């Protein structure tokens, strides 16, 4: 049970790992696309820079060549004036302006400044050249010379310097950009495959991790499904899987000649082994039952553990009742050879109840219930195997009738509670009562719990019965409380109640229904109930403890458990079994046991109750031993609620203490 927490942990870590792998996947994909984006961006930016620099250099170059054209046509006109030269000069001048405008358009702020300067200088130049042409036309040689040497030569030198410098600078820039571009292309060409290879490798690793995690999760899911259908101790099918297979077998055999058989098996000496040798031996023995029984079954048959030492064998196809009886005989025979547990040979026997579909019922729950009764009869009559037979009056004990009566008794409220007071030894106060159920049977009179509780425990009726007792006890506590009487009541639980995961919820609901605090209720459980399935029992006890309900260990001493085992449980009281108490004033061995239990439980902070106190001598011995609370015929026998009310009234008068725990308003 404790181990079942581990797969949950493993599942969560596997889930976390798979989530991490997916995140890793996305991260690698993002990194790869980021790298691809970055490398194309930087390469195209370098290319753009190279193209722009080369274009600018071209524009400057164009301007330089236009300027030389201007120069050429100007010289031409000087040598041999002609209208054509002037027109061509103007065309070259326009070409220079256009080239510079392109420079300004494509270039940066520096180029725009250069353009402004060049255009200003050029404008002056053009104007001077036009004046030169005019002077030439007038044959005004003096003006021609002045313009040529004074303005045109220096202007030409200045403009051509600016333009050639800029053209050179941009050519250099373009060359550098080209070199950078080449480097980038070289780099990305080298690095890109490596990056993609690493990325792919990472993705591959992540894919493998993911696949493994998926497989692990799948396996864990399979395991969880398996666990939910199998008994953790023996690995055999559990009640749920049996029910599933039972339904399926019944569906299949429906309308056909074949029958489905069910054997219910309860080990006879198991409790003894558990009690004398310990839980560990009991568990080991239980794990050996399945393989032994399986060895004589067919592959399609199912053996399931229903809890404790109870097993069921499902025979999906069986040759009627005779066939099922034969299998039961074989199983009983197979179990006769002793089981070896840690070099000890242990002998167990089994009582087997047998039912077959059609003959003993048509649905799984009826058949299971009938098998339960049949097994009960087999056990009680010590006959080993018993086929369910409600009509065979020779075999059917009175108890079988009792069972159907008991169901009705719950509905008709035939069960009554008697209450037995518990007295604090040091003060003589009554500190509470124990509820003990009786059945007011219409024909058989008042039946003691021993006559019907085991039957209820064996047939699943114990659940409703305990609910009934709890409700009735809380109803009485409420009535007493309304009269100003504070009477805490202890209610007895059976093993099956303790294994019911709903118990604590039901108790809490009942307390709410009767508007009572948890401290008004105490629950008594026996050692064997705790040790049948300790983990589940402990879970229930913890839940009850969390509600604030006290738990007493009943009949303490007859089981094998020791006090240190109880330390781990939220136990508030320990009731020393009456077999030790009743005889302690005559049997010194028992007196020592009682004294030892009292001392040890006091060390653990647990209150002790001695039950079955029948004499003044026993009471005196218990007082000397330091026992806290006594219960027994000597104090008072169990009595009906109304009688108890009267008894409490008269007891108050007798009580030595003025402040009785049972408070009167
Ligand atoms: P128990 O829990 O050990 O209850 C004490 C039994 O001892 C009661 O028997 C009580 O009548 C009897 N007793 C009380 N004082 C003395 C005494 O001085 N000497 C002797 N020899 N016996 C004394 P009862 O009422 O017959 O109950 C028998 C058992 O039935 C109880 O044993 C308890 O295990 C079970 N039982 C009773 N009521 C319930 C119930 O509501 N639910 C369950 N699951 N079991 C119950
Ligand atoms: Ca009890
Ligand atoms: Ca008891």
XYZ file of C-alpha atoms and ligand atoms in Angstrom:
713
model
C 0.000 0.000 0.000
C 2.771 2.372 0.963
C 4.530 1.373 -2.232
C 1.565 2.464 -4.300
C 2.619 6.059 -3.675
C 5.821 5.421 -5.634
C 4.323 4.884 -9.102
C 2.463 8.147 -8.614
C 5.791 9.867 -7.993
C 7.313 8.138 -10.991
C 4.385 9.151 -13.162
C 4.733 12.799 -12.186
C 8.485 12.827 -12.843
C 7.963 11.101 -16.213
C 5.328 13.695 -17.067
C 7.731 16.450 -16.065
C 10.435 14.885 -18.222
C 8.149 14.653 -21.239
C 7.114 18.287 -20.736
C 10.804 19.235 -20.538
C 11.549 17.295 -23.727
C 8.778 19.129 -25.573
C 10.055 22.463 -24.271
C 13.558 21.394 -25.411
C 12.160 20.531 -28.827
C 10.563 23.936 -29.199
C 13.730 25.652 -27.908
C 15.949 23.840 -30.437
C 13.509 24.616 -33.257
C 13.406 28.279 -32.214
C 17.232 28.423 -31.972
C 17.590 26.853 -35.429
C 15.123 29.212 -37.074
C 16.683 32.104 -35.130
C 20.074 31.180 -36.501
C 18.721 30.833 -40.067
C 17.009 34.221 -39.778
C 20.098 35.888 -38.312
C 22.454 34.504 -40.988
C 20.206 35.552 -43.902
C 19.620 38.948 -42.323
C 23.312 39.694 -41.772
C 24.284 38.365 -45.234
C 21.657 40.399 -47.033
C 22.565 43.505 -44.957
C 26.215 43.098 -46.016
C 25.114 42.606 -49.619
C 22.908 45.677 -49.418
C 25.780 47.728 -47.994
C 28.126 46.510 -50.776
C 25.582 47.289 -53.516
C 24.831 50.752 -52.078
C 28.524 51.630 -51.795
C 29.195 50.404 -55.328
C 26.196 52.338 -56.705
C 27.321 55.530 -54.962
C 30.804 55.002 -56.282
C 29.243 54.615 -59.783
C 27.270 57.857 -59.370
C 30.411 59.735 -58.352
C 32.238 58.102 -61.220
C 29.450 59.201 -63.535
C 29.766 62.751 -62.161
C 33.546 62.665 -62.712
C 33.140 61.479 -66.287
C 30.435 64.137 -66.957
C 32.796 66.747 -65.595
C 35.487 65.598 -68.014
C 32.926 65.669 -70.819
C 32.088 69.266 -69.876
C 35.798 69.993 -69.970
C 36.099 68.324 -73.358
C 33.242 70.286 -74.988
C 34.417 73.481 -73.367
C 37.897 72.927 -74.866
C 36.311 72.030 -78.176
C 34.506 75.305 -78.244
C 37.674 77.141 -77.340
C 39.484 75.595 -80.248
C 36.700 75.824 -82.763
C 33.587 77.587 -81.564
C 30.455 75.792 -82.679
C 26.876 75.610 -81.534
C 27.152 71.798 -81.186
C 29.880 72.065 -78.539
C 27.766 74.335 -76.349
C 24.765 72.005 -76.525
C 26.958 69.001 -75.650
C 28.536 70.955 -72.825
C 25.094 71.649 -71.395
C 24.166 67.969 -71.777
C 27.327 66.951 -69.883
C 26.556 69.559 -67.204
C 23.005 68.148 -66.856
C 24.423 64.631 -66.637
C 26.690 65.729 -63.786
C 23.757 67.313 -61.953
C 21.714 64.123 -62.449
C 24.574 61.989 -61.174
C 24.942 64.221 -58.101
C 21.202 64.117 -57.452
C 21.423 60.320 -57.479
C 24.346 60.608 -55.032
C 22.182 62.741 -52.742
C 19.289 60.324 -53.115
C 21.211 57.121 -52.494
C 23.915 58.423 -50.148
C 23.988 59.512 -46.535
C 24.196 62.910 -44.908
C 27.884 63.321 -45.873
C 27.057 62.620 -49.525
C 24.209 65.087 -49.407
C 26.607 67.758 -48.046
C 29.094 66.911 -50.792
C 26.306 67.115 -53.383
C 25.292 70.590 -52.165
C 28.876 71.780 -52.298
C 29.575 70.229 -55.710
C 26.309 71.538 -57.202
C 27.043 75.046 -55.883
C 30.585 74.982 -57.302
C 29.347 73.407 -60.527
C 26.576 75.976 -60.892
C 29.170 78.770 -60.686
C 31.328 76.824 -63.107
C 28.484 76.475 -65.653
C 27.658 80.098 -65.334
C 31.349 80.996 -65.956
C 31.483 78.641 -68.961
C 28.393 80.314 -70.467
C 30.062 83.686 -69.969
C 33.165 82.175 -71.596
C 31.134 81.038 -74.570
C 29.631 84.497 -74.885
C 33.095 86.116 -74.714
C 34.309 83.691 -77.354
C 31.422 84.611 -79.592
C 32.365 88.271 -79.110
C 36.055 87.392 -79.698
C 36.760 89.073 -76.425
C 40.053 87.362 -75.775
C 40.851 89.293 -72.629
C 37.611 88.183 -70.890
C 38.145 84.646 -72.168
C 41.583 84.484 -70.568
C 40.379 86.008 -67.340
C 37.553 83.542 -67.022
C 39.737 80.622 -67.953
C 42.543 81.276 -65.522
C 40.677 83.179 -62.824
C 37.617 81.031 -62.328
C 37.403 77.902 -64.481
C 40.759 76.319 -63.673
C 40.462 76.563 -59.828
C 36.777 75.547 -59.935
C 37.542 72.534 -62.080
C 40.372 71.483 -59.777
C 38.179 71.862 -56.668
C 35.181 69.950 -58.108
C 37.267 67.222 -59.671
C 39.116 66.704 -56.388
C 35.924 66.410 -54.393
C 34.366 64.049 -56.934
C 37.379 61.805 -57.461
C 38.044 61.623 -53.705
C 34.443 60.703 -53.026
C 34.379 58.197 -55.858
C 37.566 56.606 -54.552
C 36.281 56.589 -50.981
C 33.060 54.874 -52.047
C 34.876 52.419 -54.203
C 37.001 51.488 -51.179
C 33.899 51.237 -49.083
C 32.253 49.040 -51.672
C 35.315 46.841 -51.810
C 35.366 46.514 -48.044
C 31.661 45.683 -48.016
C 32.276 43.036 -50.665
C 35.089 41.532 -48.614
C 32.829 41.478 -45.562
C 30.041 39.902 -47.602
C 32.375 37.232 -48.886
C 33.530 36.516 -45.325
C 29.946 36.270 -44.098
C 28.971 33.964 -46.928
C 32.006 31.839 -46.204
C 31.206 31.790 -42.480
C 27.541 30.876 -42.873
C 28.388 28.310 -45.522
C 30.705 26.647 -43.009
C 28.722 27.126 -39.805
C 25.178 26.554 -41.055
C 25.546 22.802 -41.700
C 27.246 22.377 -38.315
C 24.498 24.288 -36.509
C 21.798 22.311 -38.287
C 23.601 19.059 -37.600
C 23.818 19.882 -33.868
C 20.164 20.970 -33.891
C 19.096 17.774 -35.618
C 21.150 15.703 -33.190
C 19.532 17.503 -30.255
C 16.090 16.947 -31.737
C 16.906 13.305 -32.226
C 18.002 12.993 -28.596
C 14.867 14.781 -27.433
C 12.723 12.579 -29.660
C 14.350 9.516 -28.136
C 13.805 10.886 -24.616
C 10.196 11.624 -25.477
C 9.679 8.191 -26.894
C 11.165 6.589 -23.789
C 9.108 8.726 -21.475
C 5.978 7.902 -23.477
C 6.772 4.219 -23.234
C 7.406 4.547 -19.498
C 4.140 6.405 -18.988
C 2.314 3.774 -20.968
C 3.910 1.043 -18.870
C 3.024 2.874 -15.671
C -0.556 3.304 -16.814
C -0.704 -0.411 -17.556
C 0.740 -1.102 -14.115
C -1.787 1.203 -12.450
C -4.633 -0.583 -14.247
C -3.108 -3.905 -13.198
C -2.730 -2.729 -9.594
C -6.322 -1.577 -9.439
C -7.454 -5.063 -10.449
C -5.055 -7.124 -8.374
C -4.426 -7.798 -4.734
C -1.155 -6.107 -3.733
C -0.029 -8.874 -1.380
C -0.619 -11.974 -3.477
C -0.802 -10.499 -6.977
C -4.036 -12.423 -7.501
C -7.150 -10.892 -9.029
C -9.083 -8.706 -6.569
C -12.813 -8.387 -5.993
C -13.191 -5.875 -8.856
C -11.506 -8.106 -11.440
C -13.433 -11.131 -10.188
C -16.713 -9.215 -10.581
C -15.719 -8.213 -14.127
C -14.834 -11.761 -15.142
C -17.849 -13.172 -13.330
C -20.227 -10.908 -15.270
C -18.520 -11.804 -18.518
C -18.675 -15.548 -17.787
C -22.353 -15.279 -16.867
C -23.098 -13.363 -20.068
C -21.336 -15.994 -22.135
C -22.924 -18.978 -20.466
C -26.343 -17.337 -20.743
C -28.564 -19.488 -22.955
C -25.935 -22.182 -23.347
C -25.754 -25.532 -21.636
C -22.596 -24.741 -19.716
C -22.702 -23.288 -16.215
C -20.485 -20.837 -14.376
C -19.254 -22.035 -11.014
C -17.968 -20.065 -8.060
C -16.125 -21.437 -5.060
C -15.661 -19.307 -1.967
C -12.739 -20.371 0.144
C -11.883 -19.388 3.694
C -8.797 -20.738 5.444
C -9.575 -22.490 8.703
C -6.476 -22.084 10.823
C -5.219 -18.849 9.434
C -6.070 -16.596 12.377
C -4.260 -18.999 14.660
C -1.109 -18.815 12.505
C -1.350 -15.047 12.289
C -1.874 -14.727 16.031
C 0.837 -17.111 17.161
C 3.547 -16.621 14.534
C 2.895 -13.070 13.468
C 1.672 -11.177 10.508
C 4.787 -11.802 8.488
C 4.202 -15.584 8.464
C 0.533 -15.070 7.717
C 1.360 -12.908 4.693
C 3.878 -15.393 3.333
C 1.395 -18.202 3.702
C -1.265 -16.201 1.861
C 1.075 -15.659 -1.099
C 1.518 -19.427 -1.432
C -2.193 -20.221 -1.600
C -2.732 -18.770 -5.098
C -0.028 -20.817 -6.908
C -1.083 -23.994 -5.089
C -4.730 -23.592 -6.106
C -3.839 -22.428 -9.612
C -1.876 -25.629 -10.182
C -5.093 -27.605 -10.343
C -7.172 -25.005 -12.245
C -7.583 -24.549 -15.991
C -6.053 -21.447 -17.593
C -9.470 -19.846 -18.087
C -10.360 -20.164 -14.377
C -9.661 -17.236 -12.031
C -8.561 -17.250 -8.421
C -9.096 -13.987 -6.561
C -8.312 -12.813 -3.034
C -11.284 -11.058 -1.537
C -9.515 -9.878 1.624
C -8.041 -11.447 4.744
C -7.907 -15.204 4.282
C -10.861 -15.299 1.900
C -10.401 -16.424 -1.705
C -12.791 -17.015 -4.594
C -12.358 -19.330 -7.572
C -14.334 -18.573 -10.711
C -14.971 -21.467 -13.083
C -16.365 -19.862 -16.254
C -17.370 -23.186 -17.760
C -18.142 -26.061 -15.507
C -20.125 -29.307 -15.848
C -22.848 -28.328 -13.393
C -22.707 -28.606 -9.631
C -20.895 -31.965 -9.790
C -18.077 -30.421 -11.792
C -17.760 -27.500 -9.384
C -17.797 -29.866 -6.375
C -15.028 -31.890 -7.975
C -12.857 -28.789 -8.376
C -13.569 -27.870 -4.748
C -12.470 -31.352 -3.605
C -9.287 -31.073 -5.660
C -8.516 -27.674 -4.108
C -9.088 -28.976 -0.596
C -6.852 -31.906 -1.344
C -4.165 -29.648 -2.858
C -4.163 -27.575 0.320
C -3.602 -30.573 2.595
C 0.158 -30.661 1.934
C 1.800 -28.295 4.446
C 3.126 -24.888 3.356
C 6.714 -24.078 4.195
C 7.247 -20.584 5.526
C 10.779 -19.796 6.666
C 11.530 -23.470 7.314
C 8.346 -23.925 9.317
C 5.762 -26.372 7.995
C 2.323 -24.859 8.338
C -0.861 -26.814 7.833
C -4.057 -25.052 6.836
C -7.445 -26.247 5.772
C -10.113 -24.468 3.834
C -13.872 -24.318 4.080
C -15.393 -24.003 0.632
C -18.853 -22.813 -0.369
C -19.943 -23.881 -3.854
C -22.510 -22.318 -6.223
C -23.278 -22.696 -9.928
C -25.203 -20.311 -12.145
C -28.759 -21.226 -13.023
C -29.079 -23.494 -10.017
C -28.158 -21.065 -7.219
C -28.764 -17.699 -8.816
C -28.411 -15.861 -12.103
C -26.468 -12.750 -11.216
C -23.028 -12.321 -9.732
C -24.109 -10.651 -6.494
C -26.725 -13.326 -5.637
C -24.290 -16.102 -6.459
C -21.541 -14.502 -4.394
C -23.846 -14.047 -1.441
C -25.044 -17.640 -1.675
C -21.461 -18.877 -1.947
C -20.698 -16.829 1.176
C -23.527 -18.523 3.078
C -22.515 -21.954 1.794
C -18.945 -21.338 2.925
C -20.203 -20.169 6.292
C -22.165 -23.403 6.686
C -19.148 -25.462 5.615
C -17.073 -23.720 8.261
C -19.612 -23.826 11.081
C -20.459 -27.477 10.526
C -16.840 -28.364 9.941
C -17.689 -30.225 6.724
C -15.082 -28.689 4.411
C -17.226 -28.230 1.318
C -20.861 -27.197 1.167
C -22.949 -26.531 -1.968
C -25.521 -23.828 -1.442
C -28.880 -25.472 -0.832
C -31.649 -23.445 0.748
C -34.175 -26.316 0.518
C -32.131 -29.147 1.957
C -33.457 -28.591 5.477
C -31.201 -31.229 6.918
C -28.198 -29.115 6.047
C -29.584 -25.617 6.236
C -28.933 -24.315 9.685
C -31.245 -22.012 11.461
C -28.690 -19.316 10.741
C -29.565 -19.250 7.051
C -33.071 -18.159 7.943
C -31.582 -15.738 10.389
C -29.689 -14.083 7.584
C -32.755 -13.112 5.599
C -34.438 -12.180 8.883
C -31.508 -9.938 9.802
C -31.919 -7.932 6.659
C -35.534 -7.339 7.579
C -34.609 -6.700 11.203
C -32.579 -3.681 10.167
C -35.531 -2.251 8.267
C -37.951 -3.015 11.106
C -35.655 -1.662 13.800
C -35.586 -4.939 15.693
C -31.998 -4.340 16.790
C -31.710 -2.622 20.170
C -28.725 -1.192 21.945
C -27.797 -1.971 25.512
C -25.303 0.252 27.242
C -22.719 -0.828 29.800
C -21.184 1.900 32.001
C -17.453 2.472 32.256
C -16.120 3.805 35.567
C -12.995 5.823 36.321
C -11.249 3.856 39.073
C -9.600 6.777 40.876
C -12.810 8.812 41.288
C -15.618 6.291 40.932
C -17.198 8.480 38.218
C -18.978 7.036 35.212
C -16.972 8.342 32.257
C -18.966 6.780 29.423
C -20.757 3.669 28.209
C -20.220 0.918 25.642
C -23.018 0.229 23.171
C -23.724 -3.505 22.768
C -26.237 -4.574 20.173
C -28.975 -7.168 20.682
C -31.657 -8.449 18.361
C -35.196 -8.581 19.587
C -36.193 -11.442 17.283
C -39.980 -11.781 16.833
C -39.870 -15.586 17.259
C -36.574 -16.378 18.950
C -36.579 -13.655 21.563
C -33.569 -11.520 22.509
C -30.492 -12.741 20.617
C -26.965 -11.908 21.764
C -24.499 -10.364 19.307
C -22.513 -13.595 19.141
C -25.539 -15.201 17.482
C -25.768 -12.784 14.548
C -22.684 -10.521 14.332
C -20.464 -13.252 12.760
C -23.230 -13.952 10.231
C -23.484 -10.245 9.392
C -19.706 -10.088 9.095
C -19.702 -12.956 6.642
C -22.396 -11.653 4.357
C -21.614 -7.993 3.968
C -24.574 -7.061 6.168
C -22.141 -5.754 8.777
C -21.875 -2.437 6.899
C -25.577 -1.552 7.198
C -25.644 -3.054 10.715
C -22.824 -0.795 11.929
C -24.480 2.230 10.303
C -27.629 1.261 12.201
C -25.817 0.926 15.533
C -23.965 4.221 15.080
C -27.167 6.041 14.210
C -29.046 4.493 17.160
C -26.201 5.294 19.609
C -25.953 8.899 18.427
C -29.749 9.244 18.665
C -29.552 8.166 22.334
C -26.593 10.468 23.067
C -28.637 13.328 21.603
C -31.639 12.462 23.810
C -29.410 12.332 26.907
C -27.685 15.581 25.926
C -31.057 17.296 25.537
C -31.778 16.253 29.116
C -28.467 17.684 30.287
C -26.674 14.340 30.455
C -23.267 14.127 28.842
C -22.796 10.416 27.988
C -19.913 9.509 25.636
C -20.626 6.190 23.891
C -18.170 3.596 22.560
C -19.363 1.613 19.515
C -17.827 -1.684 18.357
C -16.503 -2.012 14.795
C -15.858 -5.180 12.800
C -12.917 -5.808 10.486
C -14.936 -5.049 7.369
C -16.039 -1.681 8.777
C -12.437 -0.768 9.336
C -11.593 -1.619 5.744
C -14.439 0.529 4.430
C -12.813 3.705 3.064
C -16.165 5.489 3.437
C -16.423 4.836 7.194
C -14.939 8.131 8.423
C -17.107 10.112 6.017
C -20.244 8.273 7.171
C -19.380 8.811 10.854
C -18.754 12.520 10.270
C -22.095 12.784 8.490
C -23.924 11.072 11.365
C -22.276 13.378 13.915
C -23.450 16.338 11.872
C -26.947 14.882 11.563
C -27.246 14.589 15.353
C -25.356 17.856 15.986
C -22.857 16.119 18.292
C -19.135 16.771 18.778
C -16.705 13.972 17.849
C -15.585 13.548 21.455
C -18.990 12.040 22.326
C -18.169 8.991 20.209
C -15.486 6.392 20.630
C -14.891 3.393 18.389
C -13.644 -0.009 19.520
C -11.649 -2.186 17.150
C -10.037 -5.529 17.834
C -6.353 -6.267 17.297
C -7.126 -8.849 14.642
C -9.209 -6.301 12.728
C -6.183 -4.018 12.740
C -3.782 -6.719 11.653
C -5.828 -8.288 8.822
C -4.954 -5.401 6.514
C -2.837 -3.058 8.616
C -2.283 -0.382 5.971
C -5.940 0.101 5.101
C -6.965 -0.171 8.756
C -4.429 2.485 9.664
C -5.759 4.800 6.943
C -9.276 4.524 8.382
C -8.005 5.073 11.939
C -6.088 8.161 10.856
C -9.210 9.594 9.241
C -11.251 8.928 12.384
C -8.488 10.412 14.502
C -8.479 13.522 12.305
C -12.189 13.880 12.988
C -11.374 13.864 16.717
C -12.844 10.434 17.459
C -11.134 8.310 20.112
C -10.173 4.761 19.155
C -9.927 1.901 21.641
C -8.223 -1.426 20.988
C -10.702 -4.064 22.130
C -9.932 -7.502 23.575
C -6.265 -6.562 23.908
C -3.931 -9.408 24.740
C -5.549 -12.253 22.821
C -3.880 -11.297 19.556
C -0.186 -11.334 18.887
C 0.339 -7.600 18.361
C 2.514 -5.831 20.840
C 2.270 -2.378 22.237
C 5.076 -0.950 20.161
C 3.128 -1.869 17.008
C 0.243 0.149 18.357
C 2.453 3.159 18.863
C 2.211 3.941 15.163
C -1.584 4.028 15.401
C -3.714 6.865 16.752
C -5.001 4.788 19.667
C -6.430 6.537 22.729
C -7.577 3.580 24.834
C -6.686 -0.018 25.354
C -9.226 -2.524 26.635
C -7.535 -5.457 28.328
C -9.382 -8.628 27.345
C -11.689 -10.001 30.007
C -10.011 -13.444 29.877
C -7.042 -11.869 31.724
C -9.080 -9.587 33.944
C -11.702 -12.014 35.266
C -9.036 -14.401 36.523
C -6.351 -11.970 37.658
C -7.163 -12.263 41.362
C -6.638 -16.034 41.190
C -4.063 -16.390 38.396
C -0.827 -14.514 39.170
C 0.403 -14.981 35.578
C -2.608 -13.067 34.278
C -2.189 -10.477 37.022
C 1.353 -9.869 35.778
C 0.185 -9.573 32.184
C -2.462 -7.025 33.202
C 0.061 -5.029 35.223
C 2.585 -5.144 32.347
C 0.026 -3.940 29.786
C -1.049 -1.096 32.087
C 2.528 0.084 32.675
C 3.491 -0.084 29.025
C 0.396 1.672 27.759
C 0.868 4.415 30.350
C 4.357 4.898 28.961
C 2.768 5.397 25.564
C 0.190 7.806 26.958
C -2.689 5.393 26.340
C -5.574 5.019 28.808
C -6.278 1.462 30.019
C -9.680 -0.127 30.539
C -10.175 -3.494 32.183
C -13.282 -5.281 30.895
C -15.086 -8.158 32.578
C -14.633 -6.889 36.132
C -16.912 -9.184 38.098
C -15.726 -8.924 41.705
C -14.573 -6.483 44.329
C -11.277 -8.429 44.523
C -10.595 -7.865 40.809
C -11.404 -4.198 41.204
C -8.982 -3.908 44.112
C -6.226 -5.693 42.170
C -6.791 -3.345 39.211
C -6.603 -0.333 41.483
C -3.221 -1.522 42.772
C -2.049 -2.208 39.195
C -2.884 1.413 38.303
C -5.673 0.701 35.784
C -7.601 3.840 34.704
C -11.094 2.613 33.894
C -13.122 -0.512 34.717
C -16.136 -2.094 33.031
C -17.993 -5.241 34.011
C -20.901 -6.804 35.808
C -19.458 -5.627 39.119
C -19.996 -2.014 38.086
C -23.151 -2.616 36.053
C -24.411 -5.033 33.378
C -25.356 -3.757 29.894
C -28.863 -2.202 30.045
C -31.382 -0.473 27.814
C -31.127 3.298 27.321
C -34.087 4.074 29.603
C -32.677 1.830 32.339
C -29.318 3.512 32.010
C -30.898 6.930 32.517
C -32.409 5.730 35.799
C -29.209 3.937 36.780
C -27.123 7.062 36.157
C -29.522 9.048 38.365
C -29.189 6.631 41.244
C -25.445 6.180 40.663
C -24.875 9.878 41.056
C -26.146 9.526 44.560
C -23.735 6.659 45.203
C -20.744 8.230 43.470
C -17.936 9.220 45.769
C -16.932 12.140 43.620
C -18.918 15.349 43.530
C -17.821 16.215 39.992
C -18.983 13.228 37.962
C -17.816 13.062 34.331
C -21.436 12.499 33.352
C -22.629 16.058 33.778
C -26.164 16.864 34.830
C -27.646 20.146 33.753
P -17.017 -7.008 23.571
O -16.779 -5.790 22.738
O -15.826 -7.571 24.231
O -18.124 -6.634 24.576
C -18.102 -6.951 25.887
C -18.874 -8.186 26.125
O -18.614 -8.607 27.445
C -20.358 -7.949 26.072
O -20.965 -9.115 25.593
C -20.730 -7.775 27.520
O -22.071 -8.093 27.789
C -19.807 -8.740 28.166
N -19.531 -8.404 29.551
C -19.646 -7.204 30.133
N -19.274 -7.259 31.438
C -18.901 -8.542 31.664
C -18.418 -9.229 32.832
O -18.235 -8.682 33.911
N -18.113 -10.542 32.667
C -18.301 -11.181 31.479
N -17.984 -12.470 31.414
N -18.767 -10.579 30.387
C -19.051 -9.250 30.481
P -22.011 -9.077 24.467
O -22.906 -7.921 24.656
O -22.580 -10.425 24.388
O -21.131 -8.754 23.212
C -20.303 -9.720 22.692
C -19.478 -9.180 21.595
O -20.262 -8.847 20.449
C -18.790 -7.884 21.960
O -17.637 -8.149 22.688
C -18.491 -7.337 20.629
O -17.311 -7.878 20.125
C -19.642 -7.807 19.785
N -20.591 -6.713 19.622
C -21.527 -6.248 20.460
N -22.160 -5.203 19.901
C -21.598 -4.999 18.710
C -21.820 -4.069 17.655
O -22.648 -3.170 17.716
N -21.035 -4.196 16.550
C -20.089 -5.153 16.456
N -19.361 -5.203 15.335
N -19.850 -6.037 17.411
C -20.595 -5.961 18.531
Ca -16.087 -3.856 22.781
Ca -13.921 -6.604 24.565
